[in-house]
mmCIF file of C-alpha atoms in Angstrom:
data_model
loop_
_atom_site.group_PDB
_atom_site.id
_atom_site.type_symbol
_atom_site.label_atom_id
_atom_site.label_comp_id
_atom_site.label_asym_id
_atom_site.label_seq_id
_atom_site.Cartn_x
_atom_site.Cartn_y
_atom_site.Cartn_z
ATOM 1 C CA UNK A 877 -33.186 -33.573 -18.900
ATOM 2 C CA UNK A 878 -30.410 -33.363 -15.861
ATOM 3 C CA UNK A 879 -28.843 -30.439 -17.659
ATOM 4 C CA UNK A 880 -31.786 -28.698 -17.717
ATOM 5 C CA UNK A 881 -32.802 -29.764 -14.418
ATOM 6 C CA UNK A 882 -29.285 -28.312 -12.961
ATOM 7 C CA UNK A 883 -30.131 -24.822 -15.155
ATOM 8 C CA UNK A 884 -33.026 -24.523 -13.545
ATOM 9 C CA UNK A 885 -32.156 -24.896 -9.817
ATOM 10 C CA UNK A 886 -28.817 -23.098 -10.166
ATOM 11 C CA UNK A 887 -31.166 -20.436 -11.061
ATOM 12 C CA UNK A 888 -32.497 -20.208 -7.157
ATOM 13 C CA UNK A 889 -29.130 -19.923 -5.942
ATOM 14 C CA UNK A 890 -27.546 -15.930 -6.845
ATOM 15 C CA UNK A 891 -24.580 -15.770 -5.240
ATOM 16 C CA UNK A 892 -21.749 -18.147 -3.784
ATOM 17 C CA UNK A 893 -19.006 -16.661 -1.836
ATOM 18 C CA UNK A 894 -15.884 -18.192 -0.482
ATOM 19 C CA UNK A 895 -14.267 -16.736 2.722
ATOM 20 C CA UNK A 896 -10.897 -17.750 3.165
ATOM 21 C CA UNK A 897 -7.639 -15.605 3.730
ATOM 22 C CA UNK A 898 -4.964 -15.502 6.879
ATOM 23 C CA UNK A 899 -5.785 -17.256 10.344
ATOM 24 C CA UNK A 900 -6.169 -14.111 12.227
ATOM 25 C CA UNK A 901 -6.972 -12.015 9.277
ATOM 26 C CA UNK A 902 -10.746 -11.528 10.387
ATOM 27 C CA UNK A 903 -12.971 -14.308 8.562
ATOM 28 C CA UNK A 904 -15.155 -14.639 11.787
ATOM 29 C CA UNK A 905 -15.481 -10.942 11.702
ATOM 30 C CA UNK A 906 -16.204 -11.589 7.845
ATOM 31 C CA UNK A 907 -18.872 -14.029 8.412
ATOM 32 C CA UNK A 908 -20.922 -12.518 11.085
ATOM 33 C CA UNK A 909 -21.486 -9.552 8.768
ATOM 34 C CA UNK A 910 -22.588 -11.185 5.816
ATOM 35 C CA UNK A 911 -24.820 -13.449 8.523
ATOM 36 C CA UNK A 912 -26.185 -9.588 9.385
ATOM 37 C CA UNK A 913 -27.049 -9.245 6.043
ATOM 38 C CA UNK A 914 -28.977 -12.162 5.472
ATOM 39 C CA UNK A 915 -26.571 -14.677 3.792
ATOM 40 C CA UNK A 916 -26.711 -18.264 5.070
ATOM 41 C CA UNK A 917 -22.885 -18.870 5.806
ATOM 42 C CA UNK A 918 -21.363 -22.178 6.590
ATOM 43 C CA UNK A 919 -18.690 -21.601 9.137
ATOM 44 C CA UNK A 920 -15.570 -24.176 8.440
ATOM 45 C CA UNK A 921 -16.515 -26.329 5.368
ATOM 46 C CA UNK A 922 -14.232 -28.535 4.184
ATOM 47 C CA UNK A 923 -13.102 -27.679 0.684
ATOM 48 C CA UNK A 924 -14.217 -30.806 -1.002
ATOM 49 C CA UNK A 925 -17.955 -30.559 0.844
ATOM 50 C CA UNK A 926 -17.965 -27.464 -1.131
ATOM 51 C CA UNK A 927 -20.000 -28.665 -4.273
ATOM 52 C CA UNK A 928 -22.066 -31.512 -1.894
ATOM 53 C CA UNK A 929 -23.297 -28.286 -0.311
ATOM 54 C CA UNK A 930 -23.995 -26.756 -2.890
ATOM 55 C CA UNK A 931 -26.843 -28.759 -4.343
ATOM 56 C CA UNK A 932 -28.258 -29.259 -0.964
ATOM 57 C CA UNK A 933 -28.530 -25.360 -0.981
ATOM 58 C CA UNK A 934 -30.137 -25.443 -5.084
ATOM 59 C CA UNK A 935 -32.642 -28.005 -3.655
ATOM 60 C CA UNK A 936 -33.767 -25.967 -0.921
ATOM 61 C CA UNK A 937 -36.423 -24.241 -3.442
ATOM 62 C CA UNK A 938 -34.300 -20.653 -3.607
ATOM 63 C CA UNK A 939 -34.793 -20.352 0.200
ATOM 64 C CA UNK A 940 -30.970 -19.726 0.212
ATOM 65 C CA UNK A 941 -30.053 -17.477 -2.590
ATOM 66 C CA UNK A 942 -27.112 -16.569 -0.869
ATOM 67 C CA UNK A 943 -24.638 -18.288 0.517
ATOM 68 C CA UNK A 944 -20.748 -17.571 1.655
ATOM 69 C CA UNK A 945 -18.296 -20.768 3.051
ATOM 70 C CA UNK A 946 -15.825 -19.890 5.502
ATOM 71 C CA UNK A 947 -12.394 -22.233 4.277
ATOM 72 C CA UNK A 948 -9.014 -22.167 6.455
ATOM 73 C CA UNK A 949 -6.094 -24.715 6.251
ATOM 74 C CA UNK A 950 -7.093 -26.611 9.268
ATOM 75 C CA UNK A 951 -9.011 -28.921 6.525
ATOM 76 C CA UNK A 952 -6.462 -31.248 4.721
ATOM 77 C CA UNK A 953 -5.506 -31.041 1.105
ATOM 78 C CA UNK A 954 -7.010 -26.940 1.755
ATOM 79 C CA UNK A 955 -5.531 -25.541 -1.711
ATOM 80 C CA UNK A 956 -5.905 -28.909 -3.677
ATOM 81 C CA UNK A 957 -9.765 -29.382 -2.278
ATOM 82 C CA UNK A 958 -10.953 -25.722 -3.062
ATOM 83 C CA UNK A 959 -9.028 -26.080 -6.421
ATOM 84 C CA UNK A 960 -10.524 -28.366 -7.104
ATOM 85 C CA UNK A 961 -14.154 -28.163 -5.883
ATOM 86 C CA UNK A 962 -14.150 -24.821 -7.876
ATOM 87 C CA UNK A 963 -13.279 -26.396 -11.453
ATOM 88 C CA UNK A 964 -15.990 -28.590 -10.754
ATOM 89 C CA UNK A 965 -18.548 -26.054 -9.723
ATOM 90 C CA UNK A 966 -17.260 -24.197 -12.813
ATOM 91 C CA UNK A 967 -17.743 -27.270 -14.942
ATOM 92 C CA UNK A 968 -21.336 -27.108 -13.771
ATOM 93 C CA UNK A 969 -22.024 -22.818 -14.925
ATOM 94 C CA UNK A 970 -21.415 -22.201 -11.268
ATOM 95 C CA UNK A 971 -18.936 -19.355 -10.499
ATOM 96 C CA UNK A 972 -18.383 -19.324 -6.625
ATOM 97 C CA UNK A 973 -16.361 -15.691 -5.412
ATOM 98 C CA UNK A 974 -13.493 -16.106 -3.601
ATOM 99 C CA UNK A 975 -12.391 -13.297 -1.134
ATOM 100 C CA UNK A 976 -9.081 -13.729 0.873
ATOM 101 C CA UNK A 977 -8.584 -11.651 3.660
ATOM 102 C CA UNK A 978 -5.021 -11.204 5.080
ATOM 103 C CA UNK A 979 -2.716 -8.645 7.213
ATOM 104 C CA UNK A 980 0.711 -7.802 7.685
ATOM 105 C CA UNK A 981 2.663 -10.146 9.927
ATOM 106 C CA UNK A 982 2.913 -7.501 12.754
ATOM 107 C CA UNK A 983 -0.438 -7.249 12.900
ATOM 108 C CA UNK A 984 -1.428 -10.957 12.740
ATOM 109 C CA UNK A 985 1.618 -11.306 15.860
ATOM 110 C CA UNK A 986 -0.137 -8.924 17.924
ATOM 111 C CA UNK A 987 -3.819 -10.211 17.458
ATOM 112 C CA UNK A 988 -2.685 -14.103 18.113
ATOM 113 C CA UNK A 989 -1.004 -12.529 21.323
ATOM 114 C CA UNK A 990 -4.027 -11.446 22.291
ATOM 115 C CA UNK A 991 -6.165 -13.969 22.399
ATOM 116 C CA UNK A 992 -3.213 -16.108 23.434
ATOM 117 C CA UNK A 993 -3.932 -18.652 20.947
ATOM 118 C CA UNK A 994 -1.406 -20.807 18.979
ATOM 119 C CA UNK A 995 -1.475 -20.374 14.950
ATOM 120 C CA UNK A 996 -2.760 -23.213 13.722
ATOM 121 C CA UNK A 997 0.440 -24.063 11.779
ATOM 122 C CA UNK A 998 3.062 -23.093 14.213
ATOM 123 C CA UNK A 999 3.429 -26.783 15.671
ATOM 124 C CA UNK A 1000 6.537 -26.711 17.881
ATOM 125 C CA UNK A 1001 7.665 -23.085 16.651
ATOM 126 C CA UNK A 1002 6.975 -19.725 17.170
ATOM 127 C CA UNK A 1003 3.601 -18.028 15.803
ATOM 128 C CA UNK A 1004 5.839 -16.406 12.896
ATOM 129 C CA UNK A 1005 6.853 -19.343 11.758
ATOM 130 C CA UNK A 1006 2.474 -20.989 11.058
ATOM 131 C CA UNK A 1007 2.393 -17.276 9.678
ATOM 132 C CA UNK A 1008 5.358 -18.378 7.265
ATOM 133 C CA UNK A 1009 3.991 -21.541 6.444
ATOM 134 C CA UNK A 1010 0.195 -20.522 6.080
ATOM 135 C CA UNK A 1011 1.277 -17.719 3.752
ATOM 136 C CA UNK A 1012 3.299 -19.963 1.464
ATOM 137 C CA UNK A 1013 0.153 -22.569 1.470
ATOM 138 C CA UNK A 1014 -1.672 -20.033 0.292
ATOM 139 C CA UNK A 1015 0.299 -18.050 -2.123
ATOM 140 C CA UNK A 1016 -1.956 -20.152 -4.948
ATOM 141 C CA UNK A 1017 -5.318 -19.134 -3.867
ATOM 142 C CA UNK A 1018 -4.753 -15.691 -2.847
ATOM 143 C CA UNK A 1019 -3.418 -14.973 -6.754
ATOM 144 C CA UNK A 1020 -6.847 -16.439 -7.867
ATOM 145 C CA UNK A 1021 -9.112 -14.704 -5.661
ATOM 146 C CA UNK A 1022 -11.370 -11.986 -6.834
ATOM 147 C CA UNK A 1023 -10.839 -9.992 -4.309
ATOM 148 C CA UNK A 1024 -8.067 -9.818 -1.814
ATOM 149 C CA UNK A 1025 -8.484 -7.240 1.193
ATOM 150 C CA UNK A 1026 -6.178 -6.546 3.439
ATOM 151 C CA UNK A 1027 -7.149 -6.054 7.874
ATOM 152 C CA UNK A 1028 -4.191 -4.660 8.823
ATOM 153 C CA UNK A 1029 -5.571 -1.378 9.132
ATOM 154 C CA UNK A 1030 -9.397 -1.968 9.999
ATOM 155 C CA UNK A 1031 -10.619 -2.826 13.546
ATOM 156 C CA UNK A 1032 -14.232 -4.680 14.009
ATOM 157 C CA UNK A 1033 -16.235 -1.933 12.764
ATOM 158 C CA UNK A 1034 -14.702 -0.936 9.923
ATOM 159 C CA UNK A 1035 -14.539 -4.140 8.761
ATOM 160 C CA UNK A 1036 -18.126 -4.468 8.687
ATOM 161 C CA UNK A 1037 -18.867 -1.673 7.163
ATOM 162 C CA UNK A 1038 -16.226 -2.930 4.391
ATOM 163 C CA UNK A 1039 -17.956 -6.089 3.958
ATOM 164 C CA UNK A 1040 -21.458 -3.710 3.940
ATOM 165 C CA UNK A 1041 -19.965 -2.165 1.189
ATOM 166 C CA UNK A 1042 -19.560 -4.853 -0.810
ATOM 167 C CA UNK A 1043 -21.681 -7.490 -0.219
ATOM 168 C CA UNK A 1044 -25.172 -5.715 1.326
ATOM 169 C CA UNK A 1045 -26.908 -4.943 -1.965
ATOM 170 C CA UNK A 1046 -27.324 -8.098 -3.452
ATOM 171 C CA UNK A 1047 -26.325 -9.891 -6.411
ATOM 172 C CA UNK A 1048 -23.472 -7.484 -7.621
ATOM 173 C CA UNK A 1049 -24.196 -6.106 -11.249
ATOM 174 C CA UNK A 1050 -21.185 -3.951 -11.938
ATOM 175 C CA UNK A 1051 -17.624 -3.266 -11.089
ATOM 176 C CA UNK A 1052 -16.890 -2.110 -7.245
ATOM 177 C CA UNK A 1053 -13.987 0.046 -6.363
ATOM 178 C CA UNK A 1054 -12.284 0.529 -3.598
ATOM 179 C CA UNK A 1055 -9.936 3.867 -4.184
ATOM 180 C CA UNK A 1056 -7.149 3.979 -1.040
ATOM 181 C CA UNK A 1057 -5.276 7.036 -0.465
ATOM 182 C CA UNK A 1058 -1.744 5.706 1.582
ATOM 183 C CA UNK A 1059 1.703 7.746 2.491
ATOM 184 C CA UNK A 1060 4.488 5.834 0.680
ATOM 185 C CA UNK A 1061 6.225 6.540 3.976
ATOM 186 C CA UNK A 1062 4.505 3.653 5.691
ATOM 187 C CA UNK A 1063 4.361 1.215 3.012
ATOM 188 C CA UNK A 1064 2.263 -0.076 -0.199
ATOM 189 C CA UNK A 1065 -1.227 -0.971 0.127
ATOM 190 C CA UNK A 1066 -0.754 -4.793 -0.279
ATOM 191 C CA UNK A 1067 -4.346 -5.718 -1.906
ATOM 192 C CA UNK A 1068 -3.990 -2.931 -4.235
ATOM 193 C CA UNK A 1069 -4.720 -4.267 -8.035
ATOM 194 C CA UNK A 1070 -3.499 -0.235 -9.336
ATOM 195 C CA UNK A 1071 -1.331 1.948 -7.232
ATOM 196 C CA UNK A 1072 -0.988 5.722 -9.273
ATOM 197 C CA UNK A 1073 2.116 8.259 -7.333
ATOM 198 C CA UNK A 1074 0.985 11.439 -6.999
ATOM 199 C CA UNK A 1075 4.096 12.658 -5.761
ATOM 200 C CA UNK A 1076 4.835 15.036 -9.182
ATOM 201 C CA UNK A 1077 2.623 17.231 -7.658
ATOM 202 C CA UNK A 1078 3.735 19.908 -5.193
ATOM 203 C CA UNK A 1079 2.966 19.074 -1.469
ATOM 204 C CA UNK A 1080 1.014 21.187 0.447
ATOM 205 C CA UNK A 1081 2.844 20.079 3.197
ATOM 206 C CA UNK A 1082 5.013 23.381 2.602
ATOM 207 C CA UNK A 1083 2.193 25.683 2.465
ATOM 208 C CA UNK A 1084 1.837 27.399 6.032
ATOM 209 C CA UNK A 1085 -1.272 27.887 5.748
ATOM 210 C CA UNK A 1086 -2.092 24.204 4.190
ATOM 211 C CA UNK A 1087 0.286 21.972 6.179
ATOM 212 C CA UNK A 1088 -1.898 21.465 9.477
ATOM 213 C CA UNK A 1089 -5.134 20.320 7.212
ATOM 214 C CA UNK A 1090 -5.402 17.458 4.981
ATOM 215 C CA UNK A 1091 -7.076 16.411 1.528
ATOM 216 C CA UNK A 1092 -10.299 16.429 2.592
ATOM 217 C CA UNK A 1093 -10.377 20.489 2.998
ATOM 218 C CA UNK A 1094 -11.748 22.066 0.131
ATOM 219 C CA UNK A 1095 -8.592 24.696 0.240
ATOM 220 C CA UNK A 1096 -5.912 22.032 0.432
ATOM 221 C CA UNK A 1097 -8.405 20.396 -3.187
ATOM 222 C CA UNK A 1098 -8.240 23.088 -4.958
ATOM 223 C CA UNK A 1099 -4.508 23.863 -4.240
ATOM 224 C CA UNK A 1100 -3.808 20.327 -5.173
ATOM 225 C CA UNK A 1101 -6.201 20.441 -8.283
ATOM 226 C CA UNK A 1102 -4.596 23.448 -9.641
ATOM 227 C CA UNK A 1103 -1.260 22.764 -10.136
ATOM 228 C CA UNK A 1104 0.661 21.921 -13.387
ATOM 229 C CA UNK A 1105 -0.794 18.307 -14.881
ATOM 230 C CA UNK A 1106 -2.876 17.207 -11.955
ATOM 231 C CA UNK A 1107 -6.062 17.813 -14.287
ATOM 232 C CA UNK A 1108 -3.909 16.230 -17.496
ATOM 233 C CA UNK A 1109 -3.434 12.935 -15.163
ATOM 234 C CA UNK A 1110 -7.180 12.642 -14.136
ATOM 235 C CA UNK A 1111 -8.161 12.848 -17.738
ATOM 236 C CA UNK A 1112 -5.405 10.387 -18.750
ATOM 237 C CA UNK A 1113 -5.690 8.256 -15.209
ATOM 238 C CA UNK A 1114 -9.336 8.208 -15.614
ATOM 239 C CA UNK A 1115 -9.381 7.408 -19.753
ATOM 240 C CA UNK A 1116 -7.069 4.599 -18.713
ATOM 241 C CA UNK A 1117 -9.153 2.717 -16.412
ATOM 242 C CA UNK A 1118 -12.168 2.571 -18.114
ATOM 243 C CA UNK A 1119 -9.792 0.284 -20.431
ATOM 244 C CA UNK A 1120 -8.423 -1.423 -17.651
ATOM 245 C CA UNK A 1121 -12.219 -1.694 -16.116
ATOM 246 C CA UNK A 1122 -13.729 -2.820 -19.323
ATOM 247 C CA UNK A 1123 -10.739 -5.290 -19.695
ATOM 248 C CA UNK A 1124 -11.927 -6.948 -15.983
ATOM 249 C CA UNK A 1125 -15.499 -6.600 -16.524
ATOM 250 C CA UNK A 1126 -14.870 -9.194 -19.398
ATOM 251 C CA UNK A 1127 -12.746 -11.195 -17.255
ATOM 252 C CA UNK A 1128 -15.185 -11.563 -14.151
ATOM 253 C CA UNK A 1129 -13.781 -9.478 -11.821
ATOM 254 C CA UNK A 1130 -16.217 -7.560 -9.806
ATOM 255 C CA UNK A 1131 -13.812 -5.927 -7.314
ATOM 256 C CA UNK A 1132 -10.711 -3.265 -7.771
ATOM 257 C CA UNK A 1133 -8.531 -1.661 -5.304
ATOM 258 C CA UNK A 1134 -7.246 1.442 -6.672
ATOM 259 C CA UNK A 1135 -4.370 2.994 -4.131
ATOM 260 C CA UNK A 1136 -3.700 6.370 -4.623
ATOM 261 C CA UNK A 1137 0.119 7.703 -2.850
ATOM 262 C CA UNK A 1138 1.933 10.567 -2.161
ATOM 263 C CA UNK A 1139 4.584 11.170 0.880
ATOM 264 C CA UNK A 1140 2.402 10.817 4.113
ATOM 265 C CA UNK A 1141 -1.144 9.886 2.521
ATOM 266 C CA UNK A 1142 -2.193 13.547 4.207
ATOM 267 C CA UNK A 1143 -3.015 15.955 1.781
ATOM 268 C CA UNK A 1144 -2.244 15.150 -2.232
ATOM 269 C CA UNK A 1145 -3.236 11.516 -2.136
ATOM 270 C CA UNK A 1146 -6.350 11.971 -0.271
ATOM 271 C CA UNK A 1147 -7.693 15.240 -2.339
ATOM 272 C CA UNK A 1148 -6.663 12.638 -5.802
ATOM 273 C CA UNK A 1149 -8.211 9.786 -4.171
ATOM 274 C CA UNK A 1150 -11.480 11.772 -3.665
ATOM 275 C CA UNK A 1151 -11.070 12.973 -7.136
ATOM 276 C CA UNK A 1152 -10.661 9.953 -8.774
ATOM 277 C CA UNK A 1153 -13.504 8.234 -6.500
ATOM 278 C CA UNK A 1154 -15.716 11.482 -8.089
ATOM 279 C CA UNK A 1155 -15.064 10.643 -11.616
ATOM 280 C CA UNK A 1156 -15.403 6.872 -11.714
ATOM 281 C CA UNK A 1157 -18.992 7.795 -10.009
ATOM 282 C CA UNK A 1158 -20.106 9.655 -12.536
ATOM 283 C CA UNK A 1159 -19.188 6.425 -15.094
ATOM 284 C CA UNK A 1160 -21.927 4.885 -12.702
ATOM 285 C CA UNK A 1161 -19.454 2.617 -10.600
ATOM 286 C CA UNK A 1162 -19.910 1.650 -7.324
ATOM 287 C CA UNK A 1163 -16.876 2.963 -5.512
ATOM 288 C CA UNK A 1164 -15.835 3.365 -1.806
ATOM 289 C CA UNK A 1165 -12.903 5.689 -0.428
ATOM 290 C CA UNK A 1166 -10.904 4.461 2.224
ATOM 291 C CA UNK A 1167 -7.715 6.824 3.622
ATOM 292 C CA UNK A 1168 -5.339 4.081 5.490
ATOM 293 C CA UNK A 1169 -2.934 6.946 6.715
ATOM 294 C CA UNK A 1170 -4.706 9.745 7.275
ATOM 295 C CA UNK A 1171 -4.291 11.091 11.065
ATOM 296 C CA UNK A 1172 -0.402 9.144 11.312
ATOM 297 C CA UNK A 1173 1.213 12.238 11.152
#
């Protein structure tokens, strides 16, 4: 009878989202989007409140079918408590989403300066050094997470319309990817699950009459589109990750970052990223392109 009676009201409840990530790394940002979209989100919860609140929110007669927790480390035991309040809730049919935002350490410097705000780790030291320590503290749940995105890049805005993108449908139904066209110049996407170099390719960078545009023109596309295996690696690129897709379908995972490379992220990368973003469509995925670099040179 209990069994059935905690079927039937995890049925009212469609989605559970954790917010966690990097102090600095934009989970306030985070949160008041998905409150903008309607979810009910409970700012600073404890980790081990987690399943408590829960069952408050299954009781509430499916007046809150969705529902995201914001989580940093200034609750005790963090990584133990969510650990473990997730095994429960797992125990239980219940499979909370965990998304951990973070940034490079330059940028998380630079916001903390700011606001002119202590980390809340640093203690006597410098805010590197709570940076340092936060990261390693959370090494363990950022491996687990289902989807890691990285702020280093975005400003207010953008972020929203990230979180828009993933979260303002409802319940999600099928695999969302996010394809990233970056220079390898300024460094590796660091949320990327697949990075593919598109460097074999000739760059149009040495085309007069190509170098001033970028992968978004349809001259620069078709130049880039043309040459000698591009269309043999979107066949094989492509074949491959409907594998790879299939593969994370059966393993839960409902978000990919696919980065896409080539020198400066201006013109091969961004018409491959487009591509790529083009063919997965057509496979009926729900895919957004983001190009970090573009407009650096």
């Amino acid at each position: 009878m209990a069994a059935r009676e905690e079927s039937a009201l995890a049925g009212r409840v469609t989605d559970i989202v954790i917010i966690t990530g990097m102090s600095g790394a934009g989970r306030s940002t985070t949160a008041k989007s998905l409150e903008d979209l309607d979810w009910f989100v409970i700012d600073n919860l404890p980790p081990g409140l987690l399943p408590t609140m829960i069952d408050l929110a299954m009781r509430a007669n499916g007046a809150l079918p969705k529902i995201a927790a914001v989580m940093d480390v200034r609750s005790r035991a963090f990584t133990t408590g969510l650990q473990s309040s997730i095994r429960e809730l797992s125990s239980r049919g219940i499979r909370p989403r965990v998304v951990f935002l973070e940034a490079s350490d330059e940028t998380l410097v630079r916001r903390f300066d700011s606001v002119r705000r202590p980390h809340p780790l640093q203690e006597d030291g410098r805010v590197v050094d709570g940076i340092a320590a936060e990261r390693e503290m959370l090494r363990g749940v950022r491996e687990e997470a289902d989807l890691v995105l990285d702020t280093s890049a975005l400003n207010v805005h953008e972020l929203r319309a990230r979180m828009r993108d993933f979260f303002g449908t409802g319940t999600t139904v099928t695999l969302k990817a996010s394809v990233v066209s970056f220079g390898y110049k300024y460094g590796l996407p660091v949320d990327a699950d697949l990075v593919a170099d598109c460097r074999f390719l000739p760059n149009p960078r040495w085309v007069e009459d190509l170098a001033p545009l970028t992968g978004q023109d349809e001259r620069v596309r078709e130049y880039v589109l043309k040459q000698p295996g591009a269309t043999e690696f979107l066949d094989a690129y492509t074949s491959a990750l409907r594998v790879i897709f299939d593969g994370y379908t059966r393993q839960g995972k409902q978000y990919v970052t696919l980065a896409v490379g080539c020198t400066g992220g201006k013109h091969r990368s961004v018409a491959m990223a487009e591509q790529i973003a083009s063919l997965l469509e057509q496979d009926g995925l729900g895919v957004q392109v983001v190009h970090r670099d573009l407009g650096r040179e």
